[in-house]
Amino acid sequence: MPDPGPSPLQSVLPSRPVLPFGTAAPPVEPPGPAGAPPVEPSGPAHSAAALRRILRGPSGLGTVSLHWARPEEPPAAAQPVTPAAMRPIPGLYHHPVPEPDPVRVEELSRRIKSWAVDEVQAFPPEWEDQFDGFSVSRYMVACHPDAPTLDHLMLAARLMVAENVVDDAYCEDGATTPDVGGRLLLAHTALDPVHTAKEYQPAWEESLHSDAARRSYRSAMEYFTAAATPAQADRFRHDMARLHLGYLAEAAWDETEYVPEVWEYLAMRQFNNFRPCPTITDTVGGYELPADLQALPAMQRVIALAGNATTISNDLYSYMKELRSPGRHLNLPVVIAEKEGLSDKEAYLKAVEVHNDLMHEFEAAAAELAAAWPDPRVARFLKGVAVWVDGNHYWHASNTYRYTLPDFW
Ligand SMILES: CC(C)=CCC/C(C)=C(\C)COP(=O)(O)OP(=O)(O)O
Ligand SMILES: [Mg+2]
């Protein structure tokens, strides 16, 4: 498939002031009465042009200050960057991203490893190669190019590492145990604190240091809540509860050897999903999408579609890795093949089409919302989610340590 070039949400970078940690964005009146004004009928050209105008951000008198603060670090290294070896899935709709700033990647790698090894003991020494091969720094710099400082990037990197520690230690490839529900709930309390009788509170607090998963969640959440507003922290807790519900459904189907219908699998994957990563784009970017705008049904639809597209992208890039794992690892191609009687190749190619449909639905919903709610914070958040989707694809397509593709082409 020819490279479709930058997504409509990528074409301009809205300019916004960077707010220091924890500062709530100044209130801006939504554009109209309670309900959003009707989106005028528009064809693709109209909405793309409207979207470009909206995403360009405010212009005219008094807006000159609405420009991003330059990152505190020195500019990127002048030497040419060796682009990562990319192998995009043929026919997969995606947008290219600029090579992540190598200066930021190198410094973030140093800081996140120090946190993982020295602060929280996130993994045993025998997992060090896997940790390095995950390339979390290249991932996060690609997904959050608007992060004003490395401290902001560390917020995302710690949570990404912690989320994967929990997935690997509790849910992946044979790690699932019959008591996974109890273990996940207790790990979740490292994000969503227990408030209980005085006599029992110390035992809970001590539990947060008892395994790598809880140590990682507790520490990453402590840094996050220090930087985020209360509303952003509560949003994240809610998104992580969704994620853990998805893990539990996956574990229950694994335990009972149930193969879901395709729609059931897609429903589960909307919860066992990258959602908690793009939805922190405002905290990592140093601004806030207010809770009332984040909760808009139209915004919720955009977030769900973006998360679904990113997660089915993972199903496609991790297909070979999962075929090699113990037992039957459910992913979209495997479920389509089983439930629709297709060959492995036919099912995989159909899963690529499902991914592409999700991407087009996401971009259309984002463009419609940006036009309906021309609030600069909505535009910036939508762009941040789109950039996360594209950065996530870049990481999957270039992580040849972790992923290989089937020979279907
Ligand atoms: C980082 C994060 C919030 C992950 C959420 C759920 C998750 C682990 C994925 C969407 C990745 O899926 P999967 O478990 O298939 O991971 P790999 O394919 O092993 O990379
Ligand atoms: Mg996978």
Short mmCIF file of C-alpha atoms and ligand atoms in Angstrom, two decimals:
data_model
loop_
_atom_site.label_atom_id
_atom_site.label_comp_id
_atom_site.label_asym_id
_atom_site.label_seq_id
_atom_site.Cartn_x
_atom_site.Cartn_y
_atom_site.Cartn_z
CA MET A 1 0.00 0.00 0.00
CA PRO A 2 1.52 3.39 -0.90
CA ASP A 3 2.53 5.42 2.12
CA PRO A 4 -0.48 7.71 2.74
CA GLY A 5 1.84 10.38 4.13
CA PRO A 6 1.08 12.34 7.27
CA SER A 7 -2.36 11.85 8.74
CA PRO A 8 -4.77 14.81 8.59
CA LEU A 9 -4.13 15.19 12.29
CA GLN A 10 -0.39 15.32 11.75
CA SER A 11 -0.22 18.08 9.22
CA VAL A 12 0.21 20.97 11.64
CA LEU A 13 1.40 21.20 15.18
CA PRO A 14 -0.89 23.28 17.35
CA SER A 15 1.11 25.65 19.50
CA ARG A 16 0.35 25.74 23.20
CA PRO A 17 2.13 27.04 26.26
CA VAL A 18 3.75 24.39 28.39
CA LEU A 19 2.24 24.34 31.85
CA PRO A 20 4.44 23.42 34.77
CA PHE A 21 3.68 20.10 36.43
CA GLY A 22 0.24 19.91 37.95
CA THR A 23 -1.11 23.23 36.69
CA ALA A 24 -4.65 22.89 35.47
CA ALA A 25 -5.24 24.53 32.13
CA PRO A 26 -7.08 27.86 32.32
CA PRO A 27 -10.79 27.32 31.67
CA VAL A 28 -11.83 28.06 28.13
CA GLU A 29 -15.52 28.23 27.39
CA PRO A 30 -16.66 25.41 25.13
CA PRO A 31 -17.89 26.78 21.82
CA GLY A 32 -21.56 26.80 22.56
CA PRO A 33 -24.38 25.72 24.84
CA ALA A 34 -24.37 22.33 26.44
CA GLY A 35 -24.44 20.45 23.20
CA ALA A 36 -21.74 20.93 20.61
CA PRO A 37 -22.91 22.95 17.61
CA PRO A 38 -23.91 20.68 14.76
CA VAL A 39 -20.97 19.84 12.58
CA GLU A 40 -21.75 21.41 9.22
CA PRO A 41 -22.07 18.82 6.50
CA SER A 42 -18.65 18.30 5.02
CA GLY A 43 -16.97 16.13 2.47
CA PRO A 44 -13.46 14.77 3.08
CA ALA A 45 -11.83 17.83 1.48
CA HIS A 46 -13.89 20.20 3.58
CA SER A 47 -13.20 18.37 6.86
CA ALA A 48 -9.50 17.97 6.07
CA ALA A 49 -9.16 21.69 5.32
CA ALA A 50 -11.26 22.58 8.35
CA LEU A 51 -9.17 20.28 10.44
CA ARG A 52 -5.91 21.81 9.23
CA ARG A 53 -7.25 25.27 10.08
CA ILE A 54 -8.34 24.13 13.53
CA LEU A 55 -5.16 22.22 14.32
CA ARG A 56 -3.02 25.17 13.24
CA GLY A 57 -4.21 26.66 16.51
CA PRO A 58 -5.20 30.22 17.32
CA SER A 59 -3.74 33.05 15.31
CA GLY A 60 -4.04 36.83 15.35
CA LEU A 61 -3.57 39.38 18.11
CA GLY A 62 -2.69 38.05 21.51
CA THR A 63 -1.92 34.52 20.46
CA VAL A 64 1.79 34.89 19.92
CA SER A 65 2.43 33.59 23.44
CA LEU A 66 0.65 30.34 22.67
CA HIS A 67 3.79 28.67 21.45
CA TRP A 68 5.47 25.67 22.86
CA ALA A 69 8.34 26.34 25.18
CA ARG A 70 11.49 24.94 23.65
CA PRO A 71 12.62 21.73 25.39
CA GLU A 72 15.01 22.49 28.23
CA GLU A 73 17.68 20.19 26.84
CA PRO A 74 20.13 21.22 24.14
CA PRO A 75 18.88 20.73 20.56
CA ALA A 76 19.15 17.31 19.01
CA ALA A 77 22.57 16.12 18.02
CA ALA A 78 23.67 17.58 14.70
CA GLN A 79 25.07 14.28 13.39
CA PRO A 80 22.81 12.45 10.93
CA VAL A 81 20.52 9.98 12.62
CA THR A 82 20.67 6.37 11.45
CA PRO A 83 17.02 5.52 10.95
CA ALA A 84 15.83 2.35 12.65
CA ALA A 85 15.34 -0.58 10.28
CA MET A 86 11.62 -0.41 9.49
CA ARG A 87 9.53 -3.26 8.12
CA PRO A 88 5.92 -2.09 7.98
CA ILE A 89 3.32 -4.79 7.32
CA PRO A 90 2.40 -4.60 3.60
CA GLY A 91 -1.05 -3.04 3.21
CA LEU A 92 -1.21 -1.75 6.78
CA TYR A 93 -2.51 1.85 6.85
CA HIS A 94 -0.08 3.92 8.89
CA HIS A 95 1.77 7.26 8.94
CA PRO A 96 5.54 7.64 9.08
CA VAL A 97 7.05 9.53 12.01
CA PRO A 98 10.32 11.48 12.24
CA GLU A 99 13.20 9.47 13.72
CA PRO A 100 13.11 10.05 17.51
CA ASP A 101 15.69 12.56 18.77
CA PRO A 102 18.75 10.37 19.57
CA VAL A 103 19.96 12.71 22.30
CA ARG A 104 16.66 12.33 24.15
CA VAL A 105 16.53 8.58 23.48
CA GLU A 106 20.01 8.06 24.93
CA GLU A 107 19.40 10.14 28.06
CA LEU A 108 15.96 8.63 28.63
CA SER A 109 17.46 5.12 28.27
CA ARG A 110 19.95 5.93 31.00
CA ARG A 111 17.32 7.35 33.35
CA ILE A 112 14.64 4.67 32.86
CA LYS A 113 17.11 1.82 33.36
CA SER A 114 18.37 3.42 36.55
CA TRP A 115 14.79 3.64 37.81
CA ALA A 116 13.92 0.09 36.77
CA VAL A 117 17.05 -1.53 38.21
CA ASP A 118 17.97 0.67 41.18
CA GLU A 119 14.68 2.23 42.32
CA VAL A 120 12.11 -0.51 41.88
CA GLN A 121 13.99 -3.71 40.92
CA ALA A 122 11.44 -4.09 38.10
CA PHE A 123 12.98 -7.24 36.64
CA PRO A 124 15.45 -9.99 37.54
CA PRO A 125 18.94 -9.77 35.96
CA GLU A 126 18.04 -12.55 33.50
CA TRP A 127 15.42 -10.26 31.93
CA GLU A 128 17.91 -7.44 31.23
CA ASP A 129 18.29 -8.31 27.55
CA GLN A 130 14.50 -8.29 27.12
CA PHE A 131 14.34 -4.93 28.87
CA ASP A 132 17.00 -3.45 26.59
CA GLY A 133 15.39 -5.05 23.51
CA PHE A 134 12.05 -3.47 24.38
CA SER A 135 13.62 -0.07 23.54
CA VAL A 136 11.15 1.77 25.75
CA SER A 137 13.03 5.06 25.30
CA ARG A 138 12.83 5.05 21.52
CA TYR A 139 9.14 4.12 21.93
CA MET A 140 8.31 6.98 24.27
CA VAL A 141 10.30 9.65 22.44
CA ALA A 142 8.52 8.64 19.21
CA CYS A 143 5.09 8.72 20.90
CA HIS A 144 5.56 11.95 22.85
CA PRO A 145 7.57 14.37 20.67
CA ASP A 146 5.89 17.32 22.40
CA ALA A 147 7.12 16.38 25.88
CA PRO A 148 8.75 19.60 27.13
CA THR A 149 11.39 17.88 29.27
CA LEU A 150 12.89 14.48 29.97
CA ASP A 151 11.08 14.49 33.29
CA HIS A 152 7.82 14.57 31.37
CA LEU A 153 9.01 11.67 29.16
CA MET A 154 9.99 9.70 32.27
CA LEU A 155 6.34 9.85 33.42
CA ALA A 156 5.35 7.85 30.33
CA ALA A 157 8.40 5.58 30.35
CA ARG A 158 7.96 4.47 33.98
CA LEU A 159 4.28 3.66 33.39
CA MET A 160 5.05 1.79 30.16
CA VAL A 161 7.67 -0.33 31.90
CA ALA A 162 5.39 -1.00 34.90
CA GLU A 163 2.44 -1.95 32.67
CA ASN A 164 4.60 -4.42 30.79
CA VAL A 165 6.08 -5.84 34.00
CA VAL A 166 2.53 -6.59 35.20
CA ASP A 167 1.54 -8.06 31.83
CA ASP A 168 4.68 -10.24 31.68
CA ALA A 169 4.65 -11.28 35.35
CA TYR A 170 0.92 -11.90 35.77
CA CYS A 171 -0.61 -12.54 32.35
CA GLU A 172 1.75 -13.50 29.56
CA ASP A 173 2.79 -16.88 28.19
CA GLY A 174 2.23 -19.25 31.07
CA ALA A 175 2.52 -16.59 33.81
CA THR A 176 -1.26 -16.69 34.32
CA THR A 177 -2.23 -18.47 37.53
CA PRO A 178 -5.75 -19.31 38.78
CA ASP A 179 -5.48 -16.47 41.32
CA VAL A 180 -4.62 -13.89 38.65
CA GLY A 181 -7.78 -11.95 39.53
CA GLY A 182 -6.71 -11.44 43.12
CA ARG A 183 -3.14 -10.63 42.14
CA LEU A 184 -4.26 -8.04 39.56
CA LEU A 185 -6.66 -6.40 42.00
CA LEU A 186 -3.94 -6.06 44.63
CA ALA A 187 -1.55 -4.68 41.99
CA HIS A 188 -4.24 -2.20 40.95
CA THR A 189 -4.31 -0.85 44.51
CA ALA A 190 -0.78 0.44 43.88
CA LEU A 191 -2.46 2.86 41.46
CA ASP A 192 -5.78 3.28 43.27
CA PRO A 193 -5.02 3.37 47.01
CA VAL A 194 -6.88 1.42 49.65
CA HIS A 195 -8.47 3.52 52.42
CA THR A 196 -9.29 1.13 55.21
CA ALA A 197 -9.40 0.71 58.99
CA LYS A 198 -6.27 1.95 60.78
CA GLU A 199 -5.43 -1.50 62.06
CA TYR A 200 -5.15 -2.96 58.54
CA GLN A 201 -3.75 0.00 56.56
CA PRO A 202 -0.04 -0.79 57.34
CA ALA A 203 -0.33 -4.33 55.94
CA TRP A 204 -1.65 -2.94 52.66
CA GLU A 205 1.08 -0.29 52.48
CA GLU A 206 3.73 -2.96 53.04
CA SER A 207 2.24 -5.12 50.25
CA LEU A 208 3.13 -2.45 47.69
CA HIS A 209 6.80 -3.38 48.08
CA SER A 210 6.29 -7.14 47.86
CA ASP A 211 6.81 -7.81 44.15
CA ALA A 212 8.22 -6.12 41.05
CA ALA A 213 4.76 -5.43 39.62
CA ARG A 214 3.53 -3.54 42.66
CA ARG A 215 6.84 -1.77 43.27
CA SER A 216 6.82 -0.57 39.65
CA TYR A 217 3.17 0.52 39.67
CA ARG A 218 3.50 2.27 43.04
CA SER A 219 6.60 4.26 42.09
CA ALA A 220 5.46 5.13 38.56
CA MET A 221 2.10 6.30 39.90
CA GLU A 222 3.76 8.36 42.64
CA TYR A 223 5.75 10.31 40.04
CA PHE A 224 2.68 10.59 37.81
CA THR A 225 0.36 11.94 40.51
CA ALA A 226 3.01 14.51 41.47
CA ALA A 227 2.93 15.83 37.90
CA ALA A 228 -0.69 15.38 36.92
CA THR A 229 -3.81 17.18 38.06
CA PRO A 230 -6.22 15.14 40.23
CA ALA A 231 -8.53 14.77 37.23
CA GLN A 232 -5.72 13.44 35.02
CA ALA A 233 -4.66 10.97 37.72
CA ASP A 234 -8.22 9.75 38.17
CA ARG A 235 -8.61 9.39 34.38
CA PHE A 236 -5.51 7.21 34.33
CA ARG A 237 -6.75 5.04 37.23
CA HIS A 238 -10.01 4.50 35.33
CA ASP A 239 -8.14 3.56 32.17
CA MET A 240 -5.97 1.11 34.09
CA ALA A 241 -9.09 -0.48 35.62
CA ARG A 242 -10.32 -1.00 32.05
CA LEU A 243 -6.95 -2.58 31.17
CA HIS A 244 -7.04 -4.95 34.12
CA LEU A 245 -10.63 -5.96 33.30
CA GLY A 246 -9.36 -6.86 29.83
CA TYR A 247 -6.50 -8.89 31.31
CA LEU A 248 -9.02 -10.80 33.45
CA ALA A 249 -11.23 -11.65 30.49
CA GLU A 250 -8.20 -12.87 28.53
CA ALA A 251 -7.06 -14.95 31.53
CA ALA A 252 -10.55 -16.43 32.04
CA TRP A 253 -10.77 -17.48 28.36
CA ASP A 254 -7.27 -18.93 28.60
CA GLU A 255 -8.18 -20.86 31.75
CA THR A 256 -11.40 -22.25 30.20
CA GLU A 257 -9.84 -22.67 26.72
CA TYR A 258 -12.77 -20.62 25.32
CA VAL A 259 -12.27 -19.25 21.81
CA PRO A 260 -14.42 -16.10 21.55
CA GLU A 261 -16.44 -14.98 18.56
CA VAL A 262 -14.55 -12.32 16.57
CA TRP A 263 -16.75 -9.55 17.96
CA GLU A 264 -16.21 -10.88 21.50
CA TYR A 265 -12.45 -10.84 20.96
CA LEU A 266 -12.58 -7.26 19.61
CA ALA A 267 -14.64 -6.26 22.68
CA MET A 268 -12.05 -7.79 25.03
CA ARG A 269 -9.21 -6.13 23.12
CA GLN A 270 -10.87 -2.74 23.62
CA PHE A 271 -10.07 -3.22 27.32
CA ASN A 272 -6.83 -5.24 27.12
CA ASN A 273 -5.56 -2.28 25.17
CA PHE A 274 -2.93 0.45 24.87
CA ARG A 275 -5.55 3.03 25.92
CA PRO A 276 -3.77 4.14 29.18
CA CYS A 277 -0.77 5.22 27.07
CA PRO A 278 -2.22 7.74 24.58
CA THR A 279 -4.63 9.14 27.17
CA ILE A 280 -1.75 10.58 29.22
CA THR A 281 -0.55 12.60 26.23
CA ASP A 282 -1.65 15.86 27.90
CA THR A 283 0.13 15.18 31.20
CA VAL A 284 3.30 14.18 29.33
CA GLY A 285 2.87 17.25 27.12
CA GLY A 286 2.59 19.56 30.12
CA TYR A 287 -1.01 20.71 29.65
CA GLU A 288 -4.48 19.44 30.57
CA LEU A 289 -7.52 18.39 28.62
CA PRO A 290 -10.20 19.20 31.21
CA ALA A 291 -12.30 16.32 32.50
CA ASP A 292 -15.53 17.60 30.95
CA LEU A 293 -13.95 17.63 27.48
CA GLN A 294 -12.25 14.27 27.96
CA ALA A 295 -15.58 12.77 29.01
CA LEU A 296 -17.41 13.95 25.88
CA PRO A 297 -18.95 10.86 24.22
CA ALA A 298 -17.34 11.93 20.94
CA MET A 299 -13.91 12.12 22.65
CA GLN A 300 -14.48 8.74 24.27
CA ARG A 301 -15.23 7.29 20.84
CA VAL A 302 -12.03 8.76 19.41
CA ILE A 303 -9.96 7.37 22.30
CA ALA A 304 -11.55 3.91 21.98
CA LEU A 305 -10.99 3.77 18.22
CA ALA A 306 -7.38 4.94 18.55
CA GLY A 307 -6.69 2.36 21.26
CA ASN A 308 -8.32 -0.37 19.20
CA ALA A 309 -6.25 0.49 16.12
CA THR A 310 -2.99 0.51 18.12
CA THR A 311 -3.83 -2.78 19.81
CA ILE A 312 -4.81 -4.64 16.63
CA SER A 313 -1.55 -3.31 15.19
CA ASN A 314 0.16 -5.15 18.05
CA ASP A 315 -1.81 -8.32 17.24
CA LEU A 316 -0.42 -8.17 13.71
CA TYR A 317 3.21 -7.39 14.60
CA SER A 318 3.30 -9.89 17.49
CA TYR A 319 1.54 -12.70 15.56
CA MET A 320 4.68 -14.79 14.99
CA LYS A 321 5.93 -14.20 18.55
CA GLU A 322 2.56 -15.37 19.89
CA LEU A 323 2.44 -18.43 17.63
CA ARG A 324 5.69 -19.49 19.27
CA SER A 325 4.42 -18.95 22.83
CA PRO A 326 3.06 -21.84 24.94
CA GLY A 327 -0.60 -22.81 24.43
CA ARG A 328 -2.91 -20.83 22.13
CA HIS A 329 -2.32 -17.09 22.42
CA LEU A 330 -5.45 -15.33 21.17
CA ASN A 331 -5.00 -12.48 18.71
CA LEU A 332 -7.22 -11.22 15.92
CA PRO A 333 -5.80 -13.35 13.06
CA VAL A 334 -6.00 -16.52 15.20
CA VAL A 335 -9.62 -15.85 16.23
CA ILE A 336 -10.71 -14.96 12.67
CA ALA A 337 -9.08 -18.14 11.30
CA GLU A 338 -10.79 -20.28 13.96
CA LYS A 339 -14.22 -18.67 13.85
CA GLU A 340 -14.53 -17.86 10.14
CA GLY A 341 -12.85 -20.98 8.77
CA LEU A 342 -10.13 -19.05 6.94
CA SER A 343 -6.52 -20.05 6.33
CA ASP A 344 -3.87 -18.43 8.52
CA LYS A 345 -2.89 -16.13 5.64
CA GLU A 346 -6.49 -15.18 4.72
CA ALA A 347 -7.28 -14.49 8.38
CA TYR A 348 -4.15 -12.37 8.83
CA LEU A 349 -4.90 -10.29 5.74
CA LYS A 350 -8.50 -9.83 6.92
CA ALA A 351 -7.16 -8.64 10.29
CA VAL A 352 -5.07 -6.05 8.42
CA GLU A 353 -8.29 -4.76 6.85
CA VAL A 354 -9.98 -4.61 10.26
CA HIS A 355 -7.02 -2.56 11.53
CA ASN A 356 -7.26 -0.21 8.55
CA ASP A 357 -11.01 0.25 9.09
CA LEU A 358 -10.34 1.16 12.74
CA MET A 359 -7.70 3.70 11.69
CA HIS A 360 -10.03 5.36 9.17
CA GLU A 361 -12.86 5.44 11.73
CA PHE A 362 -10.47 6.97 14.29
CA GLU A 363 -9.26 9.70 11.93
CA ALA A 364 -12.78 10.53 10.75
CA ALA A 365 -14.09 10.73 14.32
CA ALA A 366 -11.14 12.90 15.38
CA ALA A 367 -11.60 15.27 12.44
CA GLU A 368 -15.32 15.56 13.16
CA LEU A 369 -14.71 16.28 16.85
CA ALA A 370 -11.97 18.83 16.10
CA ALA A 371 -14.39 20.65 13.80
CA ALA A 372 -17.27 20.45 16.25
CA TRP A 373 -15.27 21.61 19.28
CA PRO A 374 -12.65 24.14 18.09
CA ASP A 375 -11.11 24.34 21.55
CA PRO A 376 -7.29 24.45 21.21
CA ARG A 377 -6.92 21.90 23.99
CA VAL A 378 -9.19 19.46 22.18
CA ALA A 379 -7.12 19.94 19.02
CA ARG A 380 -3.85 19.39 20.86
CA PHE A 381 -5.12 16.30 22.67
CA LEU A 382 -6.45 14.78 19.45
CA LYS A 383 -3.14 15.44 17.80
CA GLY A 384 -1.32 13.90 20.74
CA VAL A 385 -3.42 10.75 20.44
CA ALA A 386 -2.76 10.58 16.69
CA VAL A 387 0.96 11.04 17.25
CA TRP A 388 0.89 8.25 19.84
CA VAL A 389 -0.84 5.94 17.35
CA ASP A 390 1.82 6.68 14.72
CA GLY A 391 4.71 6.41 17.20
CA ASN A 392 3.34 3.08 18.40
CA HIS A 393 3.33 1.79 14.83
CA TYR A 394 6.90 3.04 14.31
CA TRP A 395 8.04 1.16 17.43
CA HIS A 396 6.32 -2.09 16.44
CA ALA A 397 7.56 -1.94 12.84
CA SER A 398 11.15 -1.19 13.91
CA ASN A 399 11.44 -3.50 16.94
CA THR A 400 13.07 -6.42 15.13
CA TYR A 401 14.35 -7.69 18.51
CA ARG A 402 10.79 -8.38 19.64
CA TYR A 403 8.78 -8.91 16.47
CA THR A 404 9.09 -10.74 13.12
CA LEU A 405 6.52 -10.89 10.34
CA PRO A 406 4.91 -13.97 8.73
CA ASP A 407 5.93 -14.84 5.18
CA PHE A 408 2.52 -14.03 3.69
CA TRP A 409 3.74 -11.72 0.94
C1 LIG B 1 1.54 -0.88 27.75
C2 LIG B 1 0.14 -1.30 27.91
C3 LIG B 1 -0.84 -0.37 28.54
C4 LIG B 1 -0.23 -2.50 27.46
C5 LIG B 1 -1.63 -2.86 27.53
C6 LIG B 1 -1.96 -4.21 27.01
C7 LIG B 1 -0.88 -4.86 26.25
C8 LIG B 1 0.13 -5.59 27.02
C9 LIG B 1 -0.82 -4.76 24.90
C10 LIG B 1 -1.82 -4.02 24.15
C11 LIG B 1 0.24 -5.48 24.13
O1 LIG B 1 -0.36 -6.74 23.83
P1 LIG B 1 0.37 -8.09 24.06
O2 LIG B 1 0.08 -8.59 25.43
O3 LIG B 1 -0.04 -8.94 22.92
O4 LIG B 1 1.91 -7.70 24.00
P2 LIG B 1 3.05 -8.28 23.03
O5 LIG B 1 2.38 -8.67 21.76
O6 LIG B 1 3.65 -9.41 23.75
O7 LIG B 1 4.01 -7.15 22.82
MG MG B 2 0.58 -9.10 21.10
#
